[in-house]
């Protein structure tokens, strides 16, 4: 299939794109040629769209949009990369839901960050939409091949990543992740978070790859543990991974209750030990072998060699004898009847030398036999057997071997989930990962600082820090500093002016900010910064006022305002779950109607698919109410009036 031609504006008769870039080298070559990437993200992204993007005539829902064409050097496919600039003040959802998820955690959540004026969406739509303009609801859709969101301060979120498993015919997930990582590096992004919910055939990859290789898929690009749900810490995660990966396969099989899955896992371990010639003692070894086999390309089939002598005949057994020797829950007559039905299906559908797949035979037999367990059991035992004067032969199909390996991977996966439920669940509860980019030691001679705002008067700052510390019950949540870049020969006054410009340009609450000075650099306004005792990469404090309007601004923090209302809300939002969680972690919760304390629905025994009951009491309050009811009933039976 030839790659589609990209037509950004189907209403235009002619549309000429200024440049097309190589997908596997973009934007490194463009950054070197265009000279962007040396400043802070807020400046780099403007240079990026100016240098590499073409303005779209039809804006996306009224937002400025640029298109960059990327050609895949291997397949020749041309994919559009859209950059959409969203103005937060006019957005229907000005506060970022991804930042607000953990708004009281400094180490993980970004709810304490200042609200940026702008956020940028980088989108590669699905293959079918490469020749259409970006739709008006593009920012809300989750079917894009790539969707990244980056705030004006350089903090962002990888919202969607879909490769070939998501329907793309040209781009794999690794191709898209490589591109995303290069873009973040070139634009000097500071940190990106991602929620790993990727699955393959209903199997969570974070468990499979974590047990096999010690880290999830995103760790290949430097993403590290950010936080876990249901009270799981990084130490819990590491211990669970070690326990599962080093677990002996035989011990896992022995601990499973007798079931078809346990038998399948036992056969999988024996078969792959035999095929590999290796012991494959630990679960990690078995999973690695299976995943490597799944990725391995099959060689083309070889022609059969010419016969050199009489061929050795394969031994044929009578199915009556085989059925009598099998240990099964079905009587021999039922096994014989199922075998006759299967042979009849083969004779009808496999005529003229045509072979039938296992699934085709299974579907044909189900028309007569409703017990699929019986059909599967007989199919497994029917190879090289004679039934009614006919011989049934089984042979592996080279095109369906990967599917068989995937079923065997699933056997190991479900064995872990059932045999080591707590450890497997701890790994599954770790979905949030993040990658940080430091300021770095650039090749140029410019100075880079992280500048934080410090209100005039130490008492005011201490009061705010104490209020935030009381809310979080951990430590003061101070917003991160803003990146400020100045020339090596810049004076202190120029540093102050650049810090003021950076704060004004980036954050909604600092639109009228007036900088008065910088703490951390000694010297007068005209003296060089390099003589002030601050080295490149240091953290500085900028003093100044941002006016009474900013104090009333609703767009101050991503997690909401800090003050009396926020304190009351935080007191009402008390989390004390049985799993150990003491804050909102993004999972579904329910509040106790007696004590107003929030608990995870899963920990309260409410399944994910079940609705929350209209009245809910936690274990502590429910136990107390039950005790009071018992005392009241006993007192009433004794004729004693209970005083409440």
Coordinates of C-alpha atoms in Angstrom, one line a residue:
X1 CA 0.0 0.0 0.0
X2 CA 1.5 3.4 -1.0
X3 CA 1.8 6.0 1.7
X4 CA -1.0 8.6 1.6
X5 CA -0.4 12.1 0.1
X6 CA -0.8 14.8 2.7
X7 CA -3.2 17.6 1.8
X8 CA -3.6 19.9 4.8
X9 CA -6.4 22.0 3.4
X10 CA -8.7 20.1 1.0
X11 CA -10.6 23.3 0.1
X12 CA -7.4 24.8 -1.4
X13 CA -6.5 24.0 -5.0
X14 CA -2.8 24.1 -4.3
X15 CA -1.0 23.9 -1.0
X16 CA 2.7 24.1 -1.0
X17 CA 4.6 23.2 2.2
X18 CA 7.8 25.0 2.8
X19 CA 9.7 22.1 4.3
X20 CA 9.6 18.4 4.9
X21 CA 11.7 16.9 7.7
X22 CA 13.0 13.3 8.3
X23 CA 10.9 11.7 11.0
X24 CA 13.8 9.7 12.5
X25 CA 16.2 12.8 12.8
X26 CA 13.6 15.5 13.6
X27 CA 14.0 18.1 15.2
X28 CA 17.8 17.7 15.9
X29 CA 18.8 18.8 12.4
X30 CA 16.2 21.5 12.3
X31 CA 17.4 22.9 15.6
X32 CA 21.0 23.0 14.5
X33 CA 20.1 24.8 11.2
X34 CA 17.5 27.1 12.8
X35 CA 19.4 28.0 15.9
X36 CA 16.6 27.3 18.4
X37 CA 16.9 25.3 21.5
X38 CA 19.4 27.4 23.5
X39 CA 16.8 29.3 25.6
X40 CA 14.0 28.4 27.9
X41 CA 11.1 26.3 26.6
X42 CA 8.8 29.4 26.3
X43 CA 11.2 30.9 23.8
X44 CA 12.2 27.7 22.1
X45 CA 8.7 26.6 21.2
X46 CA 8.0 29.9 19.5
X47 CA 11.2 29.5 17.4
X48 CA 10.2 25.9 16.8
X49 CA 6.9 26.7 15.2
X50 CA 8.3 29.7 13.3
X51 CA 11.2 27.7 11.9
X52 CA 9.6 24.3 11.3
X53 CA 5.8 24.9 11.1
X54 CA 3.4 26.2 8.5
X55 CA 0.4 28.2 9.8
X56 CA -2.8 26.3 9.2
X57 CA -5.4 28.5 7.6
X58 CA -8.2 26.9 9.6
X59 CA -7.3 27.2 13.2
X60 CA -8.3 24.3 15.6
X61 CA -11.3 25.6 17.5
X62 CA -10.0 29.1 17.1
X63 CA -6.5 28.3 18.5
X64 CA -3.4 29.0 16.4
X65 CA -2.2 25.8 14.7
X66 CA 1.0 24.9 12.9
X67 CA 1.7 21.9 10.7
X68 CA 5.1 20.2 10.3
X69 CA 5.5 17.4 7.7
X70 CA 7.6 14.4 8.7
X71 CA 8.6 11.8 6.1
X72 CA 9.5 8.3 7.4
X73 CA 12.8 7.5 5.7
X74 CA 12.0 3.7 5.7
X75 CA 8.4 3.5 4.5
X76 CA 8.1 6.9 2.7
X77 CA 5.0 7.8 4.6
X78 CA 4.4 11.5 5.2
X79 CA 2.8 12.2 8.6
X80 CA 1.7 15.7 9.8
X81 CA 2.8 16.9 13.2
X82 CA 0.4 19.6 14.5
X83 CA 1.3 22.1 17.2
X84 CA -1.7 23.8 18.8
X85 CA -1.3 26.8 21.1
X86 CA -4.0 26.9 23.7
X87 CA -4.6 30.2 25.6
X88 CA -5.5 29.2 29.2
X89 CA -7.6 32.3 29.9
X90 CA -10.1 31.4 27.1
X91 CA -10.0 27.7 27.6
X92 CA -13.2 25.9 28.9
X93 CA -10.9 23.9 31.2
X94 CA -8.2 26.4 32.3
X95 CA -6.8 24.2 35.1
X96 CA -4.9 21.1 34.0
X97 CA -6.6 17.9 35.1
X98 CA -3.3 16.0 34.9
X99 CA -1.6 18.4 37.2
X100 CA -4.4 18.5 39.7
X101 CA -4.5 14.7 40.1
X102 CA -2.0 14.9 43.0
X103 CA -2.3 18.5 44.0
X104 CA -0.8 18.2 47.4
X105 CA 2.3 16.2 46.6
X106 CA 5.5 18.1 45.9
X107 CA 7.5 15.2 44.9
X108 CA 5.0 13.9 42.3
X109 CA 2.0 16.1 41.6
X110 CA 2.1 19.5 40.1
X111 CA -1.0 21.0 41.6
X112 CA 1.2 23.6 43.4
X113 CA 2.6 25.0 40.1
X114 CA 1.6 28.4 38.9
X115 CA -0.9 28.3 36.0
X116 CA 0.9 29.0 32.7
X117 CA -0.7 31.4 30.2
X118 CA -0.2 29.0 27.3
X119 CA 0.0 25.3 26.8
X120 CA 1.0 23.5 23.6
X121 CA -0.4 20.4 22.2
X122 CA 1.7 18.3 19.8
X123 CA -0.5 15.9 17.8
X124 CA 0.0 13.3 15.1
X125 CA -3.5 12.0 14.2
X126 CA -4.4 8.6 13.0
X127 CA -3.3 7.4 9.5
X128 CA -6.8 8.0 8.0
X129 CA -6.7 11.7 9.0
X130 CA -3.3 12.6 7.6
X131 CA -4.9 14.2 4.6
X132 CA -7.5 16.2 6.6
X133 CA -7.4 19.3 8.7
X134 CA -7.1 18.8 12.4
X135 CA -10.6 18.4 13.8
X136 CA -12.1 20.9 16.3
X137 CA -12.3 18.3 19.1
X138 CA -8.7 17.1 18.6
X139 CA -7.6 18.2 22.1
X140 CA -10.3 15.9 23.6
X141 CA -9.8 12.8 21.6
X142 CA -7.7 9.8 22.7
X143 CA -7.2 8.0 19.4
X144 CA -4.2 10.1 18.2
X145 CA -1.0 8.3 17.4
X146 CA 0.8 10.9 19.5
X147 CA -0.6 13.6 21.8
X148 CA 1.7 15.5 24.1
X149 CA 0.8 18.5 26.2
X150 CA 3.4 20.9 27.5
X151 CA 2.7 24.0 29.7
X152 CA 4.5 27.2 29.1
X153 CA 6.9 26.6 32.0
X154 CA 8.2 23.4 30.4
X155 CA 6.3 20.8 32.4
X156 CA 4.2 18.5 30.4
X157 CA 2.3 15.3 30.0
X158 CA 2.4 12.5 27.4
X159 CA -1.3 12.0 27.0
X160 CA -1.6 9.4 24.2
X161 CA 0.9 7.1 22.4
X162 CA -0.5 4.6 19.9
X163 CA 1.7 2.8 17.4
X164 CA 0.9 -0.2 15.3
X165 CA -1.2 -1.7 18.0
X166 CA -3.3 1.4 17.9
X167 CA -4.0 1.0 14.2
X168 CA -1.1 2.7 12.5
X169 CA 0.3 1.0 9.3
X170 CA 3.5 3.0 9.2
X171 CA 4.7 4.2 12.7
X172 CA 5.5 2.0 15.7
X173 CA 5.3 3.0 19.3
X174 CA 9.1 3.1 19.5
X175 CA 9.2 5.4 16.5
X176 CA 6.7 7.8 18.1
X177 CA 8.5 7.7 21.5
X178 CA 11.9 8.4 19.9
X179 CA 10.3 11.4 18.1
X180 CA 8.7 12.7 21.3
X181 CA 11.8 12.3 23.3
X182 CA 13.9 14.2 20.7
X183 CA 11.3 17.0 20.6
X184 CA 11.3 17.4 24.4
X185 CA 15.1 17.4 24.4
X186 CA 15.4 20.0 21.6
X187 CA 12.8 22.3 23.1
X188 CA 14.4 22.1 26.6
X189 CA 11.3 20.6 28.3
X190 CA 11.8 20.3 32.0
X191 CA 9.7 17.3 33.0
X192 CA 7.1 15.1 31.4
X193 CA 4.7 12.7 33.2
X194 CA 2.9 9.7 31.7
X195 CA 0.3 7.2 32.9
X196 CA 1.2 3.7 31.8
X197 CA -2.0 1.9 31.0
X198 CA -0.6 0.1 27.9
X199 CA -1.9 -3.4 27.3
X200 CA -1.4 -6.2 24.8
X201 CA -4.3 -8.6 24.5
X202 CA -5.7 -7.6 27.9
X203 CA -2.3 -8.1 29.5
X204 CA -0.8 -5.1 31.3
X205 CA 2.7 -4.5 29.8
X206 CA 3.9 -2.8 33.0
X207 CA 3.6 -6.2 34.8
X208 CA 5.0 -8.3 31.9
X209 CA 8.0 -6.0 31.1
X210 CA 8.6 -5.2 34.8
X211 CA 9.0 -8.8 35.7
X212 CA 11.0 -9.7 32.6
X213 CA 13.3 -6.7 32.5
X214 CA 12.9 -4.9 35.8
X215 CA 11.3 -1.8 34.3
X216 CA 8.3 -0.7 32.2
X217 CA 8.3 0.1 28.5
X218 CA 8.7 3.9 29.1
X219 CA 11.9 3.3 31.1
X220 CA 13.8 2.8 27.8
X221 CA 13.5 6.6 27.4
X222 CA 14.5 7.5 30.9
X223 CA 11.1 7.6 32.7
X224 CA 11.3 6.8 36.4
X225 CA 8.8 6.0 39.1
X226 CA 6.7 9.0 40.1
X227 CA 4.1 7.7 42.5
X228 CA 1.9 4.7 43.0
X229 CA -1.8 4.3 43.7
X230 CA -3.3 2.6 46.7
X231 CA -0.5 3.5 49.0
X232 CA 2.2 1.7 47.0
X233 CA 5.6 3.4 47.3
X234 CA 8.7 3.0 45.1
X235 CA 10.2 0.6 47.7
X236 CA 7.1 -1.5 47.6
X237 CA 7.3 -1.6 43.8
X238 CA 11.0 -2.6 43.8
X239 CA 10.4 -5.4 46.3
X240 CA 7.4 -6.7 44.4
X241 CA 9.3 -6.7 41.1
X242 CA 12.2 -8.6 42.7
X243 CA 9.9 -11.2 44.3
X244 CA 8.0 -11.9 41.1
X245 CA 11.0 -12.0 38.8
X246 CA 13.1 -14.2 41.0
X247 CA 10.3 -16.6 41.8
X248 CA 11.0 -20.2 40.7
X249 CA 8.5 -21.3 38.0
X250 CA 8.0 -24.7 39.7
X251 CA 7.1 -23.0 42.9
X252 CA 4.6 -20.8 41.1
X253 CA 3.0 -23.8 39.5
X254 CA 2.9 -25.7 42.8
X255 CA 1.2 -22.8 44.6
X256 CA -1.6 -22.5 42.1
X257 CA -4.8 -24.3 42.7
X258 CA -5.6 -27.2 40.3
X259 CA -7.1 -25.6 37.3
X260 CA -6.8 -25.6 33.5
X261 CA -4.6 -22.5 33.8
X262 CA -2.2 -24.2 36.2
X263 CA -2.0 -27.2 33.8
X264 CA -1.3 -24.9 30.9
X265 CA 1.5 -23.1 32.8
X266 CA 3.0 -26.4 33.7
X267 CA 3.0 -27.5 30.0
X268 CA 4.4 -24.1 28.9
X269 CA 7.4 -24.3 31.3
X270 CA 8.2 -27.9 30.2
X271 CA 7.8 -27.2 26.5
X272 CA 10.0 -24.1 26.4
X273 CA 12.7 -25.7 28.6
X274 CA 12.8 -28.5 26.1
X275 CA 12.9 -26.2 23.1
X276 CA 15.5 -23.8 24.5
X277 CA 17.8 -26.4 26.1
X278 CA 18.0 -24.1 29.1
X279 CA 16.7 -24.6 32.7
X280 CA 14.5 -21.4 32.7
X281 CA 14.2 -21.7 36.5
X282 CA 12.9 -18.2 37.4
X283 CA 9.8 -16.5 36.1
X284 CA 12.0 -13.8 34.7
X285 CA 14.0 -16.2 32.6
X286 CA 10.8 -17.9 31.2
X287 CA 9.2 -14.5 30.4
X288 CA 12.3 -13.2 28.7
X289 CA 12.5 -16.3 26.5
X290 CA 8.8 -16.0 25.5
X291 CA 9.0 -12.3 24.7
X292 CA 12.2 -12.8 22.7
X293 CA 10.5 -15.6 20.7
X294 CA 7.5 -13.4 20.1
X295 CA 9.7 -10.6 18.6
X296 CA 11.9 -13.0 16.6
X297 CA 11.0 -13.0 12.9
X298 CA 10.1 -16.3 11.3
X299 CA 12.5 -17.5 8.6
X300 CA 10.9 -18.2 5.2
X301 CA 9.8 -21.8 4.8
X302 CA 12.3 -24.1 3.2
X303 CA 11.3 -26.5 0.4
X304 CA 11.1 -30.1 1.6
X305 CA 14.4 -32.0 1.0
X306 CA 14.4 -34.8 -1.5
X307 CA 13.7 -38.3 0.0
X308 CA 17.0 -40.2 0.6
X309 CA 15.4 -43.5 1.7
X310 CA 12.3 -45.0 3.2
X311 CA 10.6 -42.4 5.5
X312 CA 10.1 -43.4 9.1
X313 CA 6.4 -43.8 9.7
X314 CA 4.9 -41.9 12.6
X315 CA 3.2 -44.2 15.1
X316 CA -0.6 -44.1 15.0
X317 CA -2.6 -44.8 18.1
X318 CA -6.2 -45.9 18.4
X319 CA -8.2 -43.1 20.1
X320 CA -10.2 -45.6 22.1
X321 CA -7.1 -46.7 23.9
X322 CA -5.9 -43.1 24.3
X323 CA -9.2 -42.0 25.7
X324 CA -9.2 -44.9 28.2
X325 CA -5.8 -43.9 29.5
X326 CA -6.6 -40.2 29.8
X327 CA -7.4 -38.7 33.2
X328 CA -10.4 -36.5 32.5
X329 CA -13.7 -35.6 34.0
X330 CA -15.6 -36.9 30.9
X331 CA -16.4 -40.5 30.3
X332 CA -14.8 -42.4 27.4
X333 CA -18.0 -42.4 25.4
X334 CA -18.2 -38.6 25.5
X335 CA -14.6 -38.3 24.4
X336 CA -15.2 -40.8 21.6
X337 CA -18.3 -38.9 20.4
X338 CA -16.4 -35.6 20.5
X339 CA -13.6 -37.1 18.5
X340 CA -16.0 -38.4 15.9
X341 CA -17.6 -34.9 15.5
X342 CA -14.1 -33.4 15.1
X343 CA -13.1 -35.9 12.4
X344 CA -16.4 -35.3 10.6
X345 CA -15.7 -31.6 10.6
X346 CA -12.2 -32.2 9.2
X347 CA -13.6 -34.5 6.5
X348 CA -16.1 -31.9 5.5
X349 CA -14.0 -28.7 5.7
X350 CA -10.5 -30.1 5.0
X351 CA -11.1 -31.8 1.7
X352 CA -8.7 -31.8 -1.3
X353 CA -5.7 -31.8 1.0
X354 CA -6.7 -28.5 2.7
X355 CA -5.7 -28.1 6.3
X356 CA -7.9 -26.5 9.0
X357 CA -6.7 -24.4 11.8
X358 CA -7.5 -25.4 15.4
X359 CA -9.9 -22.5 15.7
X360 CA -11.8 -23.5 12.5
X361 CA -12.1 -27.1 13.8
X362 CA -13.2 -25.8 17.2
X363 CA -15.9 -23.5 15.7
X364 CA -17.2 -26.4 13.5
X365 CA -17.4 -28.8 16.4
X366 CA -19.3 -26.2 18.5
X367 CA -22.3 -26.5 16.2
X368 CA -22.8 -30.0 17.6
X369 CA -21.1 -29.9 21.0
X370 CA -21.8 -27.1 23.4
X371 CA -19.1 -28.0 25.9
X372 CA -16.0 -26.0 24.7
X373 CA -13.9 -27.5 27.5
X374 CA -14.6 -31.0 26.1
X375 CA -13.7 -29.9 22.5
X376 CA -10.4 -28.3 23.7
X377 CA -9.5 -31.4 25.7
X378 CA -10.1 -33.7 22.7
X379 CA -8.3 -31.4 20.2
X380 CA -5.3 -31.4 22.5
X381 CA -5.2 -35.3 22.6
X382 CA -6.2 -36.2 19.1
X383 CA -2.8 -35.9 17.3
X384 CA -1.6 -39.0 15.5
X385 CA -4.8 -40.9 16.5
X386 CA -7.1 -43.1 14.4
X387 CA -10.8 -42.4 14.6
X388 CA -13.3 -44.4 12.5
X389 CA -10.6 -45.5 10.0
X390 CA -9.2 -42.0 9.6
X391 CA -5.9 -40.7 11.0
X392 CA -5.7 -37.1 12.4
X393 CA -2.4 -35.3 12.1
X394 CA -1.4 -32.0 13.8
X395 CA 1.3 -29.6 12.7
X396 CA 2.3 -26.1 13.8
X397 CA 1.3 -23.3 11.4
X398 CA 4.2 -20.9 10.8
X399 CA 1.9 -17.9 10.5
X400 CA 0.0 -18.5 13.8
X401 CA 3.1 -19.4 15.9
X402 CA 3.3 -15.8 17.3
X403 CA -0.3 -16.2 18.5
X404 CA 0.6 -19.4 20.3
X405 CA 3.5 -17.7 22.0
X406 CA 1.1 -14.9 23.1
X407 CA -1.2 -17.4 24.7
X408 CA 1.8 -18.9 26.5
X409 CA 2.8 -15.4 27.7
X410 CA -0.8 -15.0 29.0
X411 CA -0.4 -18.3 30.9
X412 CA 2.6 -16.9 32.8
X413 CA 0.9 -13.6 33.3
X414 CA -2.3 -15.0 34.9
X415 CA -0.2 -17.4 36.9
X416 CA 1.5 -14.5 38.5
X417 CA -1.8 -12.6 39.1
X418 CA -3.4 -15.6 40.7
X419 CA -0.4 -17.2 42.4
X420 CA 1.2 -14.0 43.8
X421 CA -1.8 -11.7 43.9
X422 CA -0.5 -9.0 46.3
X423 CA 2.9 -8.5 44.6
X424 CA 1.3 -8.5 41.2
X425 CA -1.3 -6.0 42.3
X426 CA 1.4 -3.7 43.7
X427 CA 3.1 -3.6 40.3
X428 CA -0.1 -3.0 38.5
X429 CA -0.9 -0.1 40.9
X430 CA 2.3 1.7 39.7
X431 CA 1.1 3.6 36.6
X432 CA 2.6 7.0 37.0
X433 CA 6.1 7.7 35.6
X434 CA 8.0 10.9 34.8
X435 CA 11.2 12.0 33.1
X436 CA 13.2 15.1 34.1
X437 CA 15.6 17.1 32.0
X438 CA 18.1 19.2 33.9
X439 CA 19.4 22.6 32.9
X440 CA 22.5 20.9 31.5
X441 CA 25.9 22.3 30.7
X442 CA 25.3 23.7 27.2
X443 CA 28.0 24.3 24.6
X444 CA 27.3 28.0 24.5
X445 CA 28.6 30.5 27.1
X446 CA 25.2 31.7 28.4
X447 CA 24.2 31.5 32.0
X448 CA 21.1 29.6 33.1
X449 CA 19.3 29.9 36.5
X450 CA 16.2 28.7 38.2
X451 CA 14.4 31.7 39.5
X452 CA 11.6 31.5 42.1
X453 CA 9.4 34.3 43.3
X454 CA 9.8 35.6 46.8
X455 CA 7.2 38.0 48.1
X456 CA 8.5 41.1 49.9
X457 CA 8.9 40.5 53.6
X458 CA 10.0 37.3 55.1
X459 CA 7.0 36.9 57.3
X460 CA 4.6 36.8 54.3
X461 CA 6.6 34.0 52.7
X462 CA 6.8 32.0 56.0
X463 CA 3.1 32.4 56.5
X464 CA 2.3 31.0 53.0
X465 CA 4.8 28.2 53.5
X466 CA 3.3 27.3 56.8
X467 CA -0.3 27.3 55.4
X468 CA 0.8 25.0 52.6
X469 CA 2.6 22.7 55.0
X470 CA -0.5 22.5 57.1
X471 CA -2.6 21.6 54.1
X472 CA -0.2 19.0 52.8
X473 CA 0.9 17.6 56.2
X474 CA 4.2 16.9 54.5
X475 CA 6.4 19.9 53.6
X476 CA 5.9 23.3 52.0
X477 CA 4.9 23.1 48.4
X478 CA 6.9 25.8 46.7
X479 CA 6.2 26.3 43.0
X480 CA 9.2 25.5 40.9
X481 CA 11.5 28.2 39.6
X482 CA 11.4 29.6 36.1
X483 CA 14.3 29.1 33.7
X484 CA 16.1 32.4 33.0
X485 CA 18.9 32.5 30.4
X486 CA 21.2 35.5 30.1
X487 CA 24.5 36.1 28.3
X488 CA 27.7 35.4 30.1
X489 CA 28.6 39.2 30.3
X490 CA 25.1 40.2 31.5
X491 CA 24.8 42.6 34.5
X492 CA 22.7 42.0 37.6
X493 CA 20.1 44.5 36.4
X494 CA 19.8 42.6 33.1
X495 CA 19.2 39.4 35.1
X496 CA 16.5 41.1 37.1
X497 CA 14.8 42.4 34.0
X498 CA 15.0 39.0 32.3
X499 CA 13.5 37.3 35.4
X500 CA 10.7 39.8 35.4
X501 CA 10.0 39.2 31.7
X502 CA 10.1 35.4 32.2
X503 CA 7.6 35.5 35.0
X504 CA 5.3 37.9 33.2
X505 CA 5.4 36.0 29.9
X506 CA 4.8 32.6 31.5
X507 CA 2.3 32.8 34.3
X508 CA -1.2 34.2 34.5
X509 CA -0.8 35.6 38.1
X510 CA 2.4 37.4 37.2
X511 CA 1.0 39.5 34.3
X512 CA 1.8 42.8 36.1
X513 CA 4.7 41.5 38.1
X514 CA 7.4 44.1 39.0
X515 CA 10.8 42.7 40.0
X516 CA 12.7 44.6 42.7
X517 CA 15.8 42.5 43.0
X518 CA 17.4 39.0 43.0
X519 CA 18.6 37.2 46.1
X520 CA 21.6 34.9 45.5
X521 CA 23.6 37.2 43.4
X522 CA 25.7 39.9 45.0
X523 CA 26.5 43.3 43.4
X524 CA 24.9 46.4 42.0
X525 CA 22.8 46.6 38.9
X526 CA 25.7 47.4 36.6
X527 CA 28.0 44.7 38.0
X528 CA 28.5 41.4 36.0
X529 CA 26.5 38.5 37.2
X530 CA 29.6 36.3 37.1
X531 CA 31.2 38.4 39.8
X532 CA 28.2 38.0 42.1
X533 CA 29.0 34.5 43.3
X534 CA 26.3 32.6 41.5
X535 CA 27.2 29.8 39.0
X536 CA 25.2 28.7 36.1
X537 CA 22.5 26.3 37.2
X538 CA 22.0 27.9 40.6
X539 CA 18.6 28.6 42.2
X540 CA 17.8 32.3 42.8
X541 CA 15.0 34.2 44.3
X542 CA 13.4 37.2 42.7
X543 CA 11.7 39.8 44.9
X544 CA 8.7 41.7 43.7
X545 CA 5.0 42.5 43.8
X546 CA 2.4 41.2 41.3
X547 CA -0.4 43.5 42.4
X548 CA -3.8 43.2 44.0
X549 CA -5.4 41.9 40.8
X550 CA -3.1 38.8 41.0
X551 CA -4.2 38.1 44.5
X552 CA -7.8 37.8 43.3
X553 CA -6.8 35.9 40.2
X554 CA -8.5 32.5 40.0
X555 CA -5.7 31.1 37.8
X556 CA -2.9 31.0 40.3
X557 CA -2.3 27.4 41.1
X558 CA -3.1 24.3 39.0
X559 CA -4.6 22.6 42.0
X560 CA -6.7 25.6 43.1
X561 CA -6.1 28.5 45.5
X562 CA -4.3 28.4 48.8
X563 CA -6.2 30.2 51.5
X564 CA -9.1 29.9 53.8
X565 CA -11.4 28.3 51.3
X566 CA -8.7 25.9 50.2
X567 CA -8.0 25.0 53.8
X568 CA -11.6 24.3 54.5
X569 CA -11.8 22.2 51.3
X570 CA -8.7 20.3 52.3
X571 CA -10.1 19.6 55.8
X572 CA -13.2 18.3 54.2
X573 CA -11.1 16.2 51.7
X574 CA -9.6 13.8 54.3
X575 CA -8.3 10.5 53.0
X576 CA -7.5 7.7 55.3
X577 CA -7.8 4.4 53.4
X578 CA -7.0 1.0 54.6
X579 CA -4.3 0.6 52.0
X580 CA -2.3 3.5 53.6
X581 CA -3.2 6.2 51.1
X582 CA -3.6 9.6 52.8
X583 CA -4.2 11.7 49.7
X584 CA -6.1 11.6 46.4
X585 CA -4.1 9.4 43.9
X586 CA -6.5 9.6 41.0
X587 CA -8.3 6.4 41.8
X588 CA -12.0 6.1 42.4
X589 CA -13.0 7.0 45.9
X590 CA -16.1 7.1 48.1
X591 CA -16.7 9.2 51.3
X592 CA -18.1 7.8 54.5
X593 CA -21.4 9.3 55.3
X594 CA -20.6 9.3 59.0
X595 CA -17.1 10.6 59.2
X596 CA -16.7 12.2 55.7
X597 CA -13.3 10.4 55.3
X598 CA -12.6 9.2 51.8
X599 CA -11.7 5.6 50.9
X600 CA -10.8 3.8 47.7
X601 CA -13.9 1.9 46.4
X602 CA -11.6 -1.1 45.7
X603 CA -10.4 -1.1 49.3
X604 CA -14.0 -0.8 50.5
X605 CA -15.0 -3.9 48.5
X606 CA -16.8 -2.1 45.7
X607 CA -15.8 -3.5 42.3
X608 CA -14.7 -1.1 39.6
X609 CA -17.7 -1.8 37.4
X610 CA -20.2 -1.5 40.3
X611 CA -21.9 1.8 41.2
X612 CA -21.2 3.5 44.5
X613 CA -23.9 2.8 47.0
X614 CA -26.1 5.8 48.0
X615 CA -25.2 5.3 51.6
X616 CA -21.7 4.2 52.6
X617 CA -20.1 3.7 56.0
X618 CA -16.4 2.8 56.4
X619 CA -15.2 -0.1 58.5
X620 CA -14.7 2.0 61.5
X621 CA -18.0 3.8 61.4
X622 CA -19.9 0.8 60.2
X623 CA -18.5 -1.3 63.1
X624 CA -19.4 1.4 65.6
X625 CA -23.0 1.7 64.3
X626 CA -23.4 -2.1 64.3
X627 CA -22.2 -2.2 68.0
X628 CA -24.6 0.6 68.9
X629 CA -27.5 -1.2 67.2
X630 CA -26.6 -4.4 69.0
X631 CA -26.6 -2.6 72.4
X632 CA -29.8 -0.9 71.6
X633 CA -31.5 -4.2 70.6
X634 CA -30.2 -5.9 73.8
X635 CA -31.4 -2.9 75.9
X636 CA -34.8 -3.0 74.3
X637 CA -35.2 -6.7 74.9
X638 CA -34.4 -6.1 78.6
X639 CA -36.9 -3.3 78.8
X640 CA -34.2 -0.7 79.5
X641 CA -34.5 2.7 78.0
X642 CA -31.3 3.5 76.2
X643 CA -30.3 7.1 76.5
X644 CA -28.7 8.4 73.3

